[in-house]
PDB file of C-alpha atoms in Angstrom:
ATOM      1  CA  MET A 846      -0.491  -0.186   0.328  1.00  0.00           C
ATOM      2  CA  ALA A 847       1.155   3.587  -1.007  1.00  0.00           C
ATOM      3  CA  GLU A 848       2.133   6.076   1.779  1.00  0.00           C
ATOM      4  CA  GLU A 849      -0.716   7.623   3.856  1.00  0.00           C
ATOM      5  CA  VAL A 850      -1.762  10.491   2.637  1.00  0.00           C
ATOM      6  CA  ILE A 851      -3.506  13.503   5.269  1.00  0.00           C
ATOM      7  CA  ILE A 852      -6.452  14.839   3.727  1.00  0.00           C
ATOM      8  CA  GLY A 853      -8.831  17.327   5.637  1.00  0.00           C
ATOM      9  CA  VAL A 854     -11.946  18.325   3.962  1.00  0.00           C
ATOM     10  CA  ASP A 855     -14.650  21.160   5.587  1.00  0.00           C
ATOM     11  CA  THR A 856     -18.390  19.227   4.824  1.00  0.00           C
ATOM     12  CA  GLY A 857     -19.465  22.983   4.592  1.00  0.00           C
ATOM     13  CA  ASN A 858     -23.125  23.154   3.877  1.00  0.00           C
ATOM     14  CA  ARG A 859     -22.440  26.028   1.481  1.00  0.00           C
ATOM     15  CA  CYS A 860     -19.144  24.385   0.112  1.00  0.00           C
ATOM     16  CA  ILE A 861     -16.904  21.791   0.694  1.00  0.00           C
ATOM     17  CA  LYS A 862     -13.630  22.970   0.828  1.00  0.00           C
ATOM     18  CA  THR A 863     -10.313  21.396   1.002  1.00  0.00           C
ATOM     19  CA  ALA A 864      -6.487  21.974   1.691  1.00  0.00           C
ATOM     20  CA  ASN A 865      -6.094  23.759  -2.035  1.00  0.00           C
ATOM     21  CA  ASN A 866      -9.449  22.961  -3.268  1.00  0.00           C
ATOM     22  CA  VAL A 867     -13.746  24.999  -2.655  1.00  0.00           C
ATOM     23  CA  PHE A 868     -16.221  24.382  -4.776  1.00  0.00           C
ATOM     24  CA  VAL A 869     -20.418  24.659  -4.116  1.00  0.00           C
ATOM     25  CA  SER A 870     -21.781  21.622  -1.468  1.00  0.00           C
ATOM     26  CA  GLY A 871     -24.119  20.687  -4.949  1.00  0.00           C
ATOM     27  CA  VAL A 872     -23.376  17.003  -6.605  1.00  0.00           C
ATOM     28  CA  LYS A 873     -25.773  15.520  -9.361  1.00  0.00           C
ATOM     29  CA  GLU A 874     -26.593  11.625 -10.982  1.00  0.00           C
ATOM     30  CA  SER A 875     -25.585  12.083 -14.460  1.00  0.00           C
ATOM     31  CA  ASP A 876     -26.735   9.511 -17.202  1.00  0.00           C
ATOM     32  CA  ASN A 877     -24.798   7.400 -19.346  1.00  0.00           C
ATOM     33  CA  GLU A 878     -24.563  10.790 -22.185  1.00  0.00           C
ATOM     34  CA  VAL A 879     -22.106  12.618 -19.473  1.00  0.00           C
ATOM     35  CA  ALA A 880     -20.435   9.845 -18.298  1.00  0.00           C
ATOM     36  CA  LEU A 881     -17.476   9.890 -20.223  1.00  0.00           C
ATOM     37  CA  GLN A 882     -17.203  13.877 -19.396  1.00  0.00           C
ATOM     38  CA  ASP A 883     -14.128  15.494 -17.471  1.00  0.00           C
ATOM     39  CA  GLY A 884     -15.601  16.346 -14.172  1.00  0.00           C
ATOM     40  CA  VAL A 885     -17.450  13.470 -13.775  1.00  0.00           C
ATOM     41  CA  LEU A 886     -16.904  10.671 -10.765  1.00  0.00           C
ATOM     42  CA  THR A 887     -18.149   6.954 -10.889  1.00  0.00           C
ATOM     43  CA  TYR A 888     -19.048   4.984  -7.982  1.00  0.00           C
ATOM     44  CA  ASN A 889     -21.181   2.155  -7.043  1.00  0.00           C
ATOM     45  CA  GLY A 890     -22.167   2.004 -11.027  1.00  0.00           C
ATOM     46  CA  LYS A 891     -23.621   5.772 -10.638  1.00  0.00           C
ATOM     47  CA  HIS A 892     -22.495   8.936 -12.095  1.00  0.00           C
ATOM     48  CA  TYR A 893     -22.027  12.087 -10.569  1.00  0.00           C
ATOM     49  CA  MET A 894     -21.114  15.714 -11.098  1.00  0.00           C
ATOM     50  CA  LEU A 895     -20.655  18.340  -8.938  1.00  0.00           C
ATOM     51  CA  SER A 896     -23.596  21.320  -9.547  1.00  0.00           C
ATOM     52  CA  GLN A 897     -23.894  25.402  -8.040  1.00  0.00           C
ATOM     53  CA  ASN A 898     -27.214  24.210  -7.021  1.00  0.00           C
ATOM     54  CA  ARG A 899     -26.564  23.171  -2.808  1.00  0.00           C
ATOM     55  CA  ILE A 900     -28.031  20.436  -1.984  1.00  0.00           C
ATOM     56  CA  SER A 901     -30.786  20.690   0.686  1.00  0.00           C
ATOM     57  CA  TYR A 902     -29.631  21.546   4.636  1.00  0.00           C
ATOM     58  CA  LEU A 903     -29.508  18.283   6.686  1.00  0.00           C
ATOM     59  CA  GLN A 904     -28.375  18.525  10.220  1.00  0.00           C
ATOM     60  CA  ASP A 905     -27.018  14.883  10.457  1.00  0.00           C
ATOM     61  CA  LYS A 906     -25.617  14.993   6.866  1.00  0.00           C
ATOM     62  CA  THR A 907     -24.679  10.906   7.296  1.00  0.00           C
ATOM     63  CA  GLN A 908     -28.220  11.151   6.477  1.00  0.00           C
ATOM     64  CA  SER A 909     -27.200  11.403   2.625  1.00  0.00           C
ATOM     65  CA  GLU A 910     -24.545   9.688   0.500  1.00  0.00           C
ATOM     66  CA  GLU A 911     -24.472  13.343  -0.997  1.00  0.00           C
ATOM     67  CA  TYR A 912     -21.630  14.271   1.645  1.00  0.00           C
ATOM     68  CA  PHE A 913     -19.945  11.021   1.168  1.00  0.00           C
ATOM     69  CA  ILE A 914     -19.940  11.463  -2.744  1.00  0.00           C
ATOM     70  CA  LEU A 915     -18.615  15.314  -2.423  1.00  0.00           C
ATOM     71  CA  THR A 916     -15.905  14.034   0.172  1.00  0.00           C
ATOM     72  CA  LEU A 917     -14.923  11.590  -2.277  1.00  0.00           C
ATOM     73  CA  PHE A 918     -14.454  14.672  -5.458  1.00  0.00           C
ATOM     74  CA  ALA A 919     -12.473  16.762  -2.133  1.00  0.00           C
ATOM     75  CA  ILE A 920     -10.386  13.713  -2.427  1.00  0.00           C
ATOM     76  CA  ALA A 921      -9.824  12.787  -5.690  1.00  0.00           C
ATOM     77  CA  LYS A 922      -9.331  16.853  -6.460  1.00  0.00           C
ATOM     78  CA  GLU A 923      -6.581  17.014  -3.743  1.00  0.00           C
ATOM     79  CA  PHE A 924      -4.869  14.130  -5.467  1.00  0.00           C
ATOM     80  CA  LYS A 925      -4.509  15.929  -8.318  1.00  0.00           C
ATOM     81  CA  THR A 926      -3.618  18.766  -6.867  1.00  0.00           C
ATOM     82  CA  ARG A 927      -0.931  17.168  -5.249  1.00  0.00           C
ATOM     83  CA  ASN A 928       0.498  14.737  -7.704  1.00  0.00           C
ATOM     84  CA  ILE A 929      -0.570  11.605  -5.854  1.00  0.00           C
ATOM     85  CA  ASP A 930       0.888   8.775  -7.247  1.00  0.00           C
ATOM     86  CA  MET A 931      -2.836   6.710  -8.209  1.00  0.00           C
ATOM     87  CA  SER A 932      -1.717   3.570  -9.424  1.00  0.00           C
ATOM     88  CA  ARG A 933      -2.240   1.430  -5.965  1.00  0.00           C
ATOM     89  CA  VAL A 934      -4.440   1.903  -3.425  1.00  0.00           C
ATOM     90  CA  ILE A 935      -3.806   5.378  -1.514  1.00  0.00           C
ATOM     91  CA  SER A 936      -3.819   5.337   2.414  1.00  0.00           C
ATOM     92  CA  VAL A 937      -5.665   8.211   3.495  1.00  0.00           C
ATOM     93  CA  SER A 938      -5.773   9.715   7.211  1.00  0.00           C
ATOM     94  CA  LEU A 939      -9.206  11.957   7.194  1.00  0.00           C
ATOM     95  CA  GLY A 940      -9.498  15.094   9.139  1.00  0.00           C
ATOM     96  CA  VAL A 941     -13.281  16.537   8.522  1.00  0.00           C
ATOM     97  CA  GLY A 942     -15.625  18.704  11.011  1.00  0.00           C
ATOM     98  CA  LEU A 943     -18.739  19.602  12.779  1.00  0.00           C
ATOM     99  CA  PRO A 944     -19.974  21.715  14.389  1.00  0.00           C
ATOM    100  CA  PRO A 945     -18.627  22.963  18.230  1.00  0.00           C
ATOM    101  CA  SER A 946     -22.404  22.026  19.222  1.00  0.00           C
ATOM    102  CA  HIS A 947     -23.304  18.761  17.106  1.00  0.00           C
ATOM    103  CA  LEU A 948     -20.208  16.880  18.151  1.00  0.00           C
ATOM    104  CA  PRO A 949     -21.533  14.840  21.088  1.00  0.00           C
ATOM    105  CA  LEU A 950     -24.668  13.622  18.706  1.00  0.00           C
ATOM    106  CA  TYR A 951     -22.846  13.005  15.113  1.00  0.00           C
ATOM    107  CA  LYS A 952     -18.792  12.796  16.131  1.00  0.00           C
ATOM    108  CA  HIS A 953     -19.664   8.641  16.411  1.00  0.00           C
ATOM    109  CA  LYS A 954     -21.791   8.875  13.216  1.00  0.00           C
ATOM    110  CA  PHE A 955     -19.777  10.863  11.119  1.00  0.00           C
ATOM    111  CA  GLU A 956     -16.414   8.940  11.961  1.00  0.00           C
ATOM    112  CA  LYS A 957     -18.508   5.406  10.470  1.00  0.00           C
ATOM    113  CA  TYR A 958     -19.646   7.159   8.229  1.00  0.00           C
ATOM    114  CA  PHE A 959     -16.331   7.281   6.232  1.00  0.00           C
ATOM    115  CA  LYS A 960     -14.859   3.844   7.478  1.00  0.00           C
ATOM    116  CA  ARG A 961     -15.906   2.048   4.106  1.00  0.00           C
ATOM    117  CA  GLY A 962     -12.576  -0.409   3.949  1.00  0.00           C
ATOM    118  CA  ILE A 963     -11.334  -0.287   0.252  1.00  0.00           C
ATOM    119  CA  VAL A 964     -13.609   2.664  -1.793  1.00  0.00           C
ATOM    120  CA  SER A 965     -12.735   2.100  -6.041  1.00  0.00           C
ATOM    121  CA  PHE A 966     -14.130   5.096  -8.245  1.00  0.00           C
ATOM    122  CA  VAL A 967     -13.415   6.989 -11.255  1.00  0.00           C
ATOM    123  CA  TYR A 968     -12.853  10.685 -11.095  1.00  0.00           C
ATOM    124  CA  ASP A 969     -11.569  12.474 -14.482  1.00  0.00           C
ATOM    125  CA  LYS A 970     -11.843   8.887 -16.098  1.00  0.00           C
ATOM    126  CA  LYS A 971      -8.291   7.000 -14.086  1.00  0.00           C
ATOM    127  CA  LYS A 972      -9.308   5.110 -10.945  1.00  0.00           C
ATOM    128  CA  ILE A 973      -8.775   5.590  -7.522  1.00  0.00           C
ATOM    129  CA  GLN A 974      -8.584   3.220  -5.325  1.00  0.00           C
ATOM    130  CA  ILE A 975      -8.483   4.783  -1.578  1.00  0.00           C
ATOM    131  CA  ALA A 976      -8.982   2.986   1.909  1.00  0.00           C
ATOM    132  CA  ILE A 977      -9.637   5.640   4.946  1.00  0.00           C
ATOM    133  CA  GLY A 978      -8.052   4.325   7.998  1.00  0.00           C
ATOM    134  CA  GLN A 979      -8.597   7.148  10.503  1.00  0.00           C
ATOM    135  CA  VAL A 980     -11.084   9.683  10.829  1.00  0.00           C
ATOM    136  CA  VAL A 981     -11.063  11.879  12.998  1.00  0.00           C
ATOM    137  CA  VAL A 982     -13.998  14.867  13.841  1.00  0.00           C
ATOM    138  CA  PHE A 983     -12.841  18.190  14.853  1.00  0.00           C
ATOM    139  CA  ALA A 984     -15.106  21.342  15.963  1.00  0.00           C
ATOM    140  CA  GLN A 985     -15.433  23.775  12.445  1.00  0.00           C
ATOM    141  CA  GLY A 986     -13.825  26.806  13.957  1.00  0.00           C
ATOM    142  CA  TYR A 987     -11.770  25.941  15.923  1.00  0.00           C
ATOM    143  CA  ALA A 988      -9.288  23.833  13.544  1.00  0.00           C
ATOM    144  CA  ALA A 989      -9.518  27.317  11.858  1.00  0.00           C
ATOM    145  CA  ILE A 990      -7.428  29.089  14.594  1.00  0.00           C
ATOM    146  CA  TYR A 991      -4.282  27.058  14.427  1.00  0.00           C
ATOM    147  CA  LYS A 992      -2.197  29.397  12.334  1.00  0.00           C
ATOM    148  CA  ASP A 993      -3.116  32.581  14.261  1.00  0.00           C
ATOM    149  CA  PHE A 994      -2.875  30.753  17.430  1.00  0.00           C
ATOM    150  CA  ALA A 995       0.465  32.973  18.766  1.00  0.00           C
ATOM    151  CA  ASP A 996      -2.247  35.763  18.395  1.00  0.00           C
ATOM    152  CA  ILE A 997      -5.572  34.371  19.412  1.00  0.00           C
ATOM    153  CA  LYS A 998      -3.278  32.700  23.307  1.00  0.00           C
ATOM    154  CA  GLU A 999      -2.687  36.907  24.043  1.00  0.00           C
ATOM    155  CA  PHE A1000      -6.615  36.819  24.054  1.00  0.00           C
ATOM    156  CA  ALA A1001      -7.910  36.077  27.623  1.00  0.00           C
ATOM    157  CA  ARG A1002     -11.235  36.408  26.706  1.00  0.00           C
ATOM    158  CA  SER A1003     -12.620  35.583  23.405  1.00  0.00           C
ATOM    159  CA  TYR A1004     -14.731  33.744  20.989  1.00  0.00           C
ATOM    160  CA  ILE A1005     -14.601  32.447  17.850  1.00  0.00           C
ATOM    161  CA  ILE A1006     -18.278  33.040  15.535  1.00  0.00           C
ATOM    162  CA  ASP A1007     -18.018  31.013  12.236  1.00  0.00           C
ATOM    163  CA  ILE A1008     -20.732  32.430   9.888  1.00  0.00           C
ATOM    164  CA  GLY A1009     -21.179  29.158   7.609  1.00  0.00           C
ATOM    165  CA  GLY A1010     -24.173  28.520   5.191  1.00  0.00           C
ATOM    166  CA  TYR A1011     -26.683  27.811   7.366  1.00  0.00           C
ATOM    167  CA  THR A1012     -25.234  28.067  11.099  1.00  0.00           C
ATOM    168  CA  THR A1013     -23.670  30.880  12.640  1.00  0.00           C
ATOM    169  CA  ASP A1014     -20.940  28.803  14.974  1.00  0.00           C
ATOM    170  CA  VAL A1015     -20.118  30.361  18.321  1.00  0.00           C
ATOM    171  CA  LEU A1016     -17.053  28.413  20.790  1.00  0.00           C
ATOM    172  CA  SER A1017     -15.485  30.591  24.225  1.00  0.00           C
ATOM    173  CA  LEU A1018     -12.181  30.447  23.896  1.00  0.00           C
ATOM    174  CA  SER A1019      -9.705  31.436  26.920  1.00  0.00           C
ATOM    175  CA  TYR A1020      -6.185  32.019  26.385  1.00  0.00           C
ATOM    176  CA  GLY A1021      -6.733  30.721  23.252  1.00  0.00           C
ATOM    177  CA  LYS A1022      -8.426  26.774  24.861  1.00  0.00           C
ATOM    178  CA  ILE A1023     -11.442  26.133  24.990  1.00  0.00           C
ATOM    179  CA  GLU A1024     -13.370  26.810  27.552  1.00  0.00           C
ATOM    180  CA  PRO A1025     -17.313  24.683  27.839  1.00  0.00           C
ATOM    181  CA  ASP A1026     -19.112  27.424  29.143  1.00  0.00           C
ATOM    182  CA  PHE A1027     -20.627  28.438  26.236  1.00  0.00           C
ATOM    183  CA  CYS A1028     -20.449  26.752  22.273  1.00  0.00           C
ATOM    184  CA  GLN A1029     -23.790  27.348  20.214  1.00  0.00           C
ATOM    185  CA  SER A1030     -24.861  27.091  16.504  1.00  0.00           C
ATOM    186  CA  LEU A1031     -27.090  29.841  16.022  1.00  0.00           C
ATOM    187  CA  ASP A1032     -29.418  28.765  13.330  1.00  0.00           C
ATOM    188  CA  MET A1033     -28.928  32.400  11.215  1.00  0.00           C
ATOM    189  CA  GLY A1034     -26.168  31.063   8.016  1.00  0.00           C
ATOM    190  CA  LEU A1035     -25.361  33.353   5.070  1.00  0.00           C
ATOM    191  CA  ILE A1036     -28.029  31.541   3.246  1.00  0.00           C
ATOM    192  CA  LYS A1037     -30.707  33.143   5.357  1.00  0.00           C
ATOM    193  CA  LEU A1038     -29.410  36.763   4.438  1.00  0.00           C
ATOM    194  CA  TYR A1039     -29.438  36.215   0.675  1.00  0.00           C
ATOM    195  CA  ASN A1040     -32.543  34.547   1.094  1.00  0.00           C
ATOM    196  CA  GLN A1041     -34.281  37.764   3.395  1.00  0.00           C
ATOM    197  CA  ILE A1042     -32.420  39.523   0.531  1.00  0.00           C
ATOM    198  CA  THR A1043     -33.439  37.835  -2.280  1.00  0.00           C
ATOM    199  CA  TRP A1044     -37.600  38.230  -0.535  1.00  0.00           C
ATOM    200  CA  GLU A1045     -36.853  42.574  -0.462  1.00  0.00           C
ATOM    201  CA  ILE A1046     -35.998  42.325  -4.154  1.00  0.00           C
ATOM    202  CA  GLN A1047     -38.498  40.344  -5.529  1.00  0.00           C
ATOM    203  CA  LYS A1048     -41.242  42.392  -3.908  1.00  0.00           C
ATOM    204  CA  LYS A1049     -39.900  45.565  -4.926  1.00  0.00           C
ATOM    205  CA  TYR A1050     -39.278  44.694  -8.003  1.00  0.00           C
ATOM    206  CA  GLY A1051     -41.243  42.054  -9.564  1.00  0.00           C
ATOM    207  CA  ARG A1052     -37.943  39.707  -9.816  1.00  0.00           C
ATOM    208  CA  ALA A1053     -34.736  38.747  -8.145  1.00  0.00           C
ATOM    209  CA  PRO A1054     -31.597  37.829  -9.072  1.00  0.00           C
ATOM    210  CA  ASN A1055     -30.033  34.655  -8.070  1.00  0.00           C
ATOM    211  CA  GLU A1056     -27.516  33.900  -5.482  1.00  0.00           C
ATOM    212  CA  SER A1057     -23.939  34.159  -7.058  1.00  0.00           C
ATOM    213  CA  GLN A1058     -25.418  37.094  -8.323  1.00  0.00           C
ATOM    214  CA  ILE A1059     -26.310  38.720  -5.178  1.00  0.00           C
ATOM    215  CA  ASP A1060     -22.781  37.198  -4.332  1.00  0.00           C
ATOM    216  CA  ASN A1061     -20.861  39.031  -6.373  1.00  0.00           C
ATOM    217  CA  ALA A1062     -23.209  42.094  -5.436  1.00  0.00           C
ATOM    218  CA  MET A1063     -21.767  41.900  -1.946  1.00  0.00           C
ATOM    219  CA  GLU A1064     -18.175  41.286  -3.127  1.00  0.00           C
ATOM    220  CA  LYS A1065     -17.642  43.796  -5.347  1.00  0.00           C
ATOM    221  CA  GLY A1066     -19.978  46.521  -4.408  1.00  0.00           C
ATOM    222  CA  ILE A1067     -21.722  46.925  -7.505  1.00  0.00           C
ATOM    223  CA  GLU A1068     -24.988  46.827  -9.041  1.00  0.00           C
ATOM    224  CA  ILE A1069     -26.114  44.400 -11.198  1.00  0.00           C
ATOM    225  CA  SER A1070     -28.817  46.501 -13.504  1.00  0.00           C
ATOM    226  CA  GLU A1071     -29.470  50.643 -13.626  1.00  0.00           C
ATOM    227  CA  LEU A1072     -33.383  48.770 -13.843  1.00  0.00           C
ATOM    228  CA  MET A1073     -33.006  46.878 -10.472  1.00  0.00           C
ATOM    229  CA  PRO A1074     -30.419  48.875  -8.112  1.00  0.00           C
ATOM    230  CA  ILE A1075     -30.383  46.901  -5.006  1.00  0.00           C
ATOM    231  CA  LEU A1076     -26.370  47.652  -2.780  1.00  0.00           C
ATOM    232  CA  ALA A1077     -29.277  49.831  -0.415  1.00  0.00           C
ATOM    233  CA  ILE A1078     -31.274  46.478  -0.089  1.00  0.00           C
ATOM    234  CA  ILE A1079     -27.909  44.514   0.410  1.00  0.00           C
ATOM    235  CA  ASN A1080     -26.656  46.850   2.873  1.00  0.00           C
ATOM    236  CA  SER A1081     -29.808  47.349   4.550  1.00  0.00           C
ATOM    237  CA  GLU A1082     -29.612  43.446   4.794  1.00  0.00           C
ATOM    238  CA  ALA A1083     -27.238  42.296   5.969  1.00  0.00           C
ATOM    239  CA  GLU A1084     -27.034  45.025   8.560  1.00  0.00           C
ATOM    240  CA  LYS A1085     -29.821  44.178   9.962  1.00  0.00           C
ATOM    241  CA  TYR A1086     -28.571  40.491  10.087  1.00  0.00           C
ATOM    242  CA  LEU A1087     -25.222  40.867  11.252  1.00  0.00           C
ATOM    243  CA  ASN A1088     -26.946  42.993  14.014  1.00  0.00           C
ATOM    244  CA  ASP A1089     -29.382  40.120  15.054  1.00  0.00           C
ATOM    245  CA  ILE A1090     -26.570  37.968  15.078  1.00  0.00           C
ATOM    246  CA  LEU A1091     -24.318  39.956  17.955  1.00  0.00           C
ATOM    247  CA  ARG A1092     -27.700  40.767  19.204  1.00  0.00           C
ATOM    248  CA  HIS A1093     -28.243  36.919  20.204  1.00  0.00           C
ATOM    249  CA  LEU A1094     -25.535  36.794  21.425  1.00  0.00           C
ATOM    250  CA  ASN A1095     -26.125  39.372  23.735  1.00  0.00           C
ATOM    251  CA  GLU A1096     -28.607  37.327  25.242  1.00  0.00           C
ATOM    252  CA  TYR A1097     -25.960  34.663  25.992  1.00  0.00           C
ATOM    253  CA  GLY A1098     -24.114  37.443  27.790  1.00  0.00           C
ATOM    254  CA  ILE A1099     -21.822  38.572  24.785  1.00  0.00           C
ATOM    255  CA  ASP A1100     -20.664  41.342  24.694  1.00  0.00           C
ATOM    256  CA  LEU A1101     -17.618  41.817  22.241  1.00  0.00           C
ATOM    257  CA  MET A1102     -17.519  45.514  23.307  1.00  0.00           C
ATOM    258  CA  PHE A1103     -15.023  43.517  26.266  1.00  0.00           C
ATOM    259  CA  SER A1104     -14.425  40.638  24.830  1.00  0.00           C
ATOM    260  CA  LYS A1105     -12.428  39.380  21.383  1.00  0.00           C
ATOM    261  CA  GLY A1106     -14.591  38.814  18.819  1.00  0.00           C
ATOM    262  CA  ILE A1107     -12.535  36.402  15.767  1.00  0.00           C
ATOM    263  CA  PHE A1108     -14.409  35.791  12.967  1.00  0.00           C
ATOM    264  CA  THR A1109     -14.539  33.209  10.503  1.00  0.00           C
ATOM    265  CA  GLY A1110     -15.649  31.714   7.744  1.00  0.00           C
ATOM    266  CA  GLY A1111     -17.305  32.323   4.244  1.00  0.00           C
ATOM    267  CA  GLY A1112     -19.884  34.377   5.745  1.00  0.00           C
ATOM    268  CA  ALA A1113     -17.147  36.735   7.534  1.00  0.00           C
ATOM    269  CA  GLU A1114     -15.291  37.489   4.115  1.00  0.00           C
ATOM    270  CA  ARG A1115     -18.871  38.400   3.097  1.00  0.00           C
ATOM    271  CA  LEU A1116     -19.688  40.461   5.452  1.00  0.00           C
ATOM    272  CA  LYS A1117     -16.502  41.958   6.731  1.00  0.00           C
ATOM    273  CA  LYS A1118     -17.100  45.951   5.607  1.00  0.00           C
ATOM    274  CA  TRP A1119     -20.312  45.511   7.746  1.00  0.00           C
ATOM    275  CA  ILE A1120     -19.296  43.726  10.875  1.00  0.00           C
ATOM    276  CA  GLU A1121     -15.734  46.558  10.920  1.00  0.00           C
ATOM    277  CA  SER A1122     -18.201  49.407  10.801  1.00  0.00           C
ATOM    278  CA  SER A1123     -20.648  47.724  13.816  1.00  0.00           C
ATOM    279  CA  ALA A1124     -20.936  50.097  16.760  1.00  0.00           C
ATOM    280  CA  LEU A1125     -21.814  46.381  18.287  1.00  0.00           C
ATOM    281  CA  LEU A1126     -18.350  44.792  18.732  1.00  0.00           C
ATOM    282  CA  GLN A1127     -14.434  46.475  18.809  1.00  0.00           C
ATOM    283  CA  SER A1128     -11.795  45.298  16.857  1.00  0.00           C
ATOM    284  CA  PRO A1129     -13.175  42.883  15.269  1.00  0.00           C
ATOM    285  CA  TYR A1130     -10.024  39.246  14.675  1.00  0.00           C
ATOM    286  CA  PHE A1131     -10.276  37.589  10.808  1.00  0.00           C
ATOM    287  CA  ILE A1132      -9.739  35.297  10.114  1.00  0.00           C
ATOM    288  CA  LEU A1133     -10.601  34.860   5.992  1.00  0.00           C
ATOM    289  CA  ASN A1134      -8.329  31.944   4.166  1.00  0.00           C
ATOM    290  CA  VAL A1135     -11.671  29.398   2.796  1.00  0.00           C
ATOM    291  CA  TYR A1136      -9.183  26.546   3.050  1.00  0.00           C
ATOM    292  CA  ALA A1137      -8.862  27.726   7.400  1.00  0.00           C
ATOM    293  CA  ASN A1138     -10.656  24.408   8.093  1.00  0.00           C
ATOM    294  CA  ALA A1139      -9.571  22.052   5.978  1.00  0.00           C
ATOM    295  CA  GLN A1140      -5.949  22.872   6.413  1.00  0.00           C
ATOM    296  CA  GLY A1141      -6.658  22.936  10.129  1.00  0.00           C
ATOM    297  CA  TYR A1142      -7.837  19.788  10.677  1.00  0.00           C
ATOM    298  CA  GLU A1143      -4.623  17.729   8.186  1.00  0.00           C
ATOM    299  CA  ALA A1144      -2.375  20.039  11.163  1.00  0.00           C
ATOM    300  CA  PHE A1145      -4.024  18.790  14.075  1.00  0.00           C
ATOM    301  CA  LEU A1146      -3.853  14.980  12.310  1.00  0.00           C
ATOM    302  CA  ARG A1147      -0.298  15.421  11.896  1.00  0.00           C
ATOM    303  CA  THR A1148      -0.022  16.673  16.041  1.00  0.00           C
ATOM    304  CA  ILE A1149      -1.834  12.933  16.564  1.00  0.00           C
ATOM    305  CA  GLN A1150       0.740  10.838  14.472  1.00  0.00           C
ATOM    306  CA  ASN A1151       2.894  12.560  15.598  1.00  0.00           C
ATOM    307  CA  ARG A1152       2.472  11.639  19.448  1.00  0.00           C
ATOM    308  CA  LEU A1153       1.750   7.878  18.281  1.00  0.00           C
TER     309      LEU A1153
END
């Protein structure tokens, strides 16, 4: 068997991230007519292609085969990026993550979900065989701070605020160490904001751009159409959405005027300018590397293996 390869996969509700790749958490089963196209993954006699349409939210991701298929895509893309020799069975140590508050409920199910012995599949017309041996489930968000730990351990009290697709996960830290007094997942992901923006635009103009167009408008600060100016709506709804998150945290006794807010996740990157201008918090700390969780999983796995 080939040398073991450590792979971290951040199985987000909106996007799948590895140490070097990111793609939308969408997959569709394809018919035989497209089976020979590039980007097709064949597993158990079925053909799959990535899609820009996200799969439906699942709190327990083991209820669907889709996240396993998406993880096979992620592993194959990492092999390709790293020029891994795929002529033999590849032993994989897999690092994945769950929201901190979901770990007690789903950690063991998630580990079992990925342990399937030797798995054979075809990606981009190349046969790949992997044996997923070690599977370690980490806390999302906390893994993302590994490169910044030297800075974060100086904060007497801080909170990781990981703004994802469907949830905003909050984790309490004391000098960089996880504190058990607060670990919460709020039903306030970025998709909820996009849905509200879409609703407001639809109500005013009778039509609305899709999520990708809204995302692009938020990122670049440009109007989609002179006939449908939407930046004022985006600004208003983004400010309301952020204030709702911060007020929810205040209800839990978390005041980010007196403790450090560490913002990470794709939502934090998209909302950076609104976070920076908010009067409800002070001196936010940003970790905007979209690959940070997956890279953190890999770093933690190496540390675990070096101790064995």
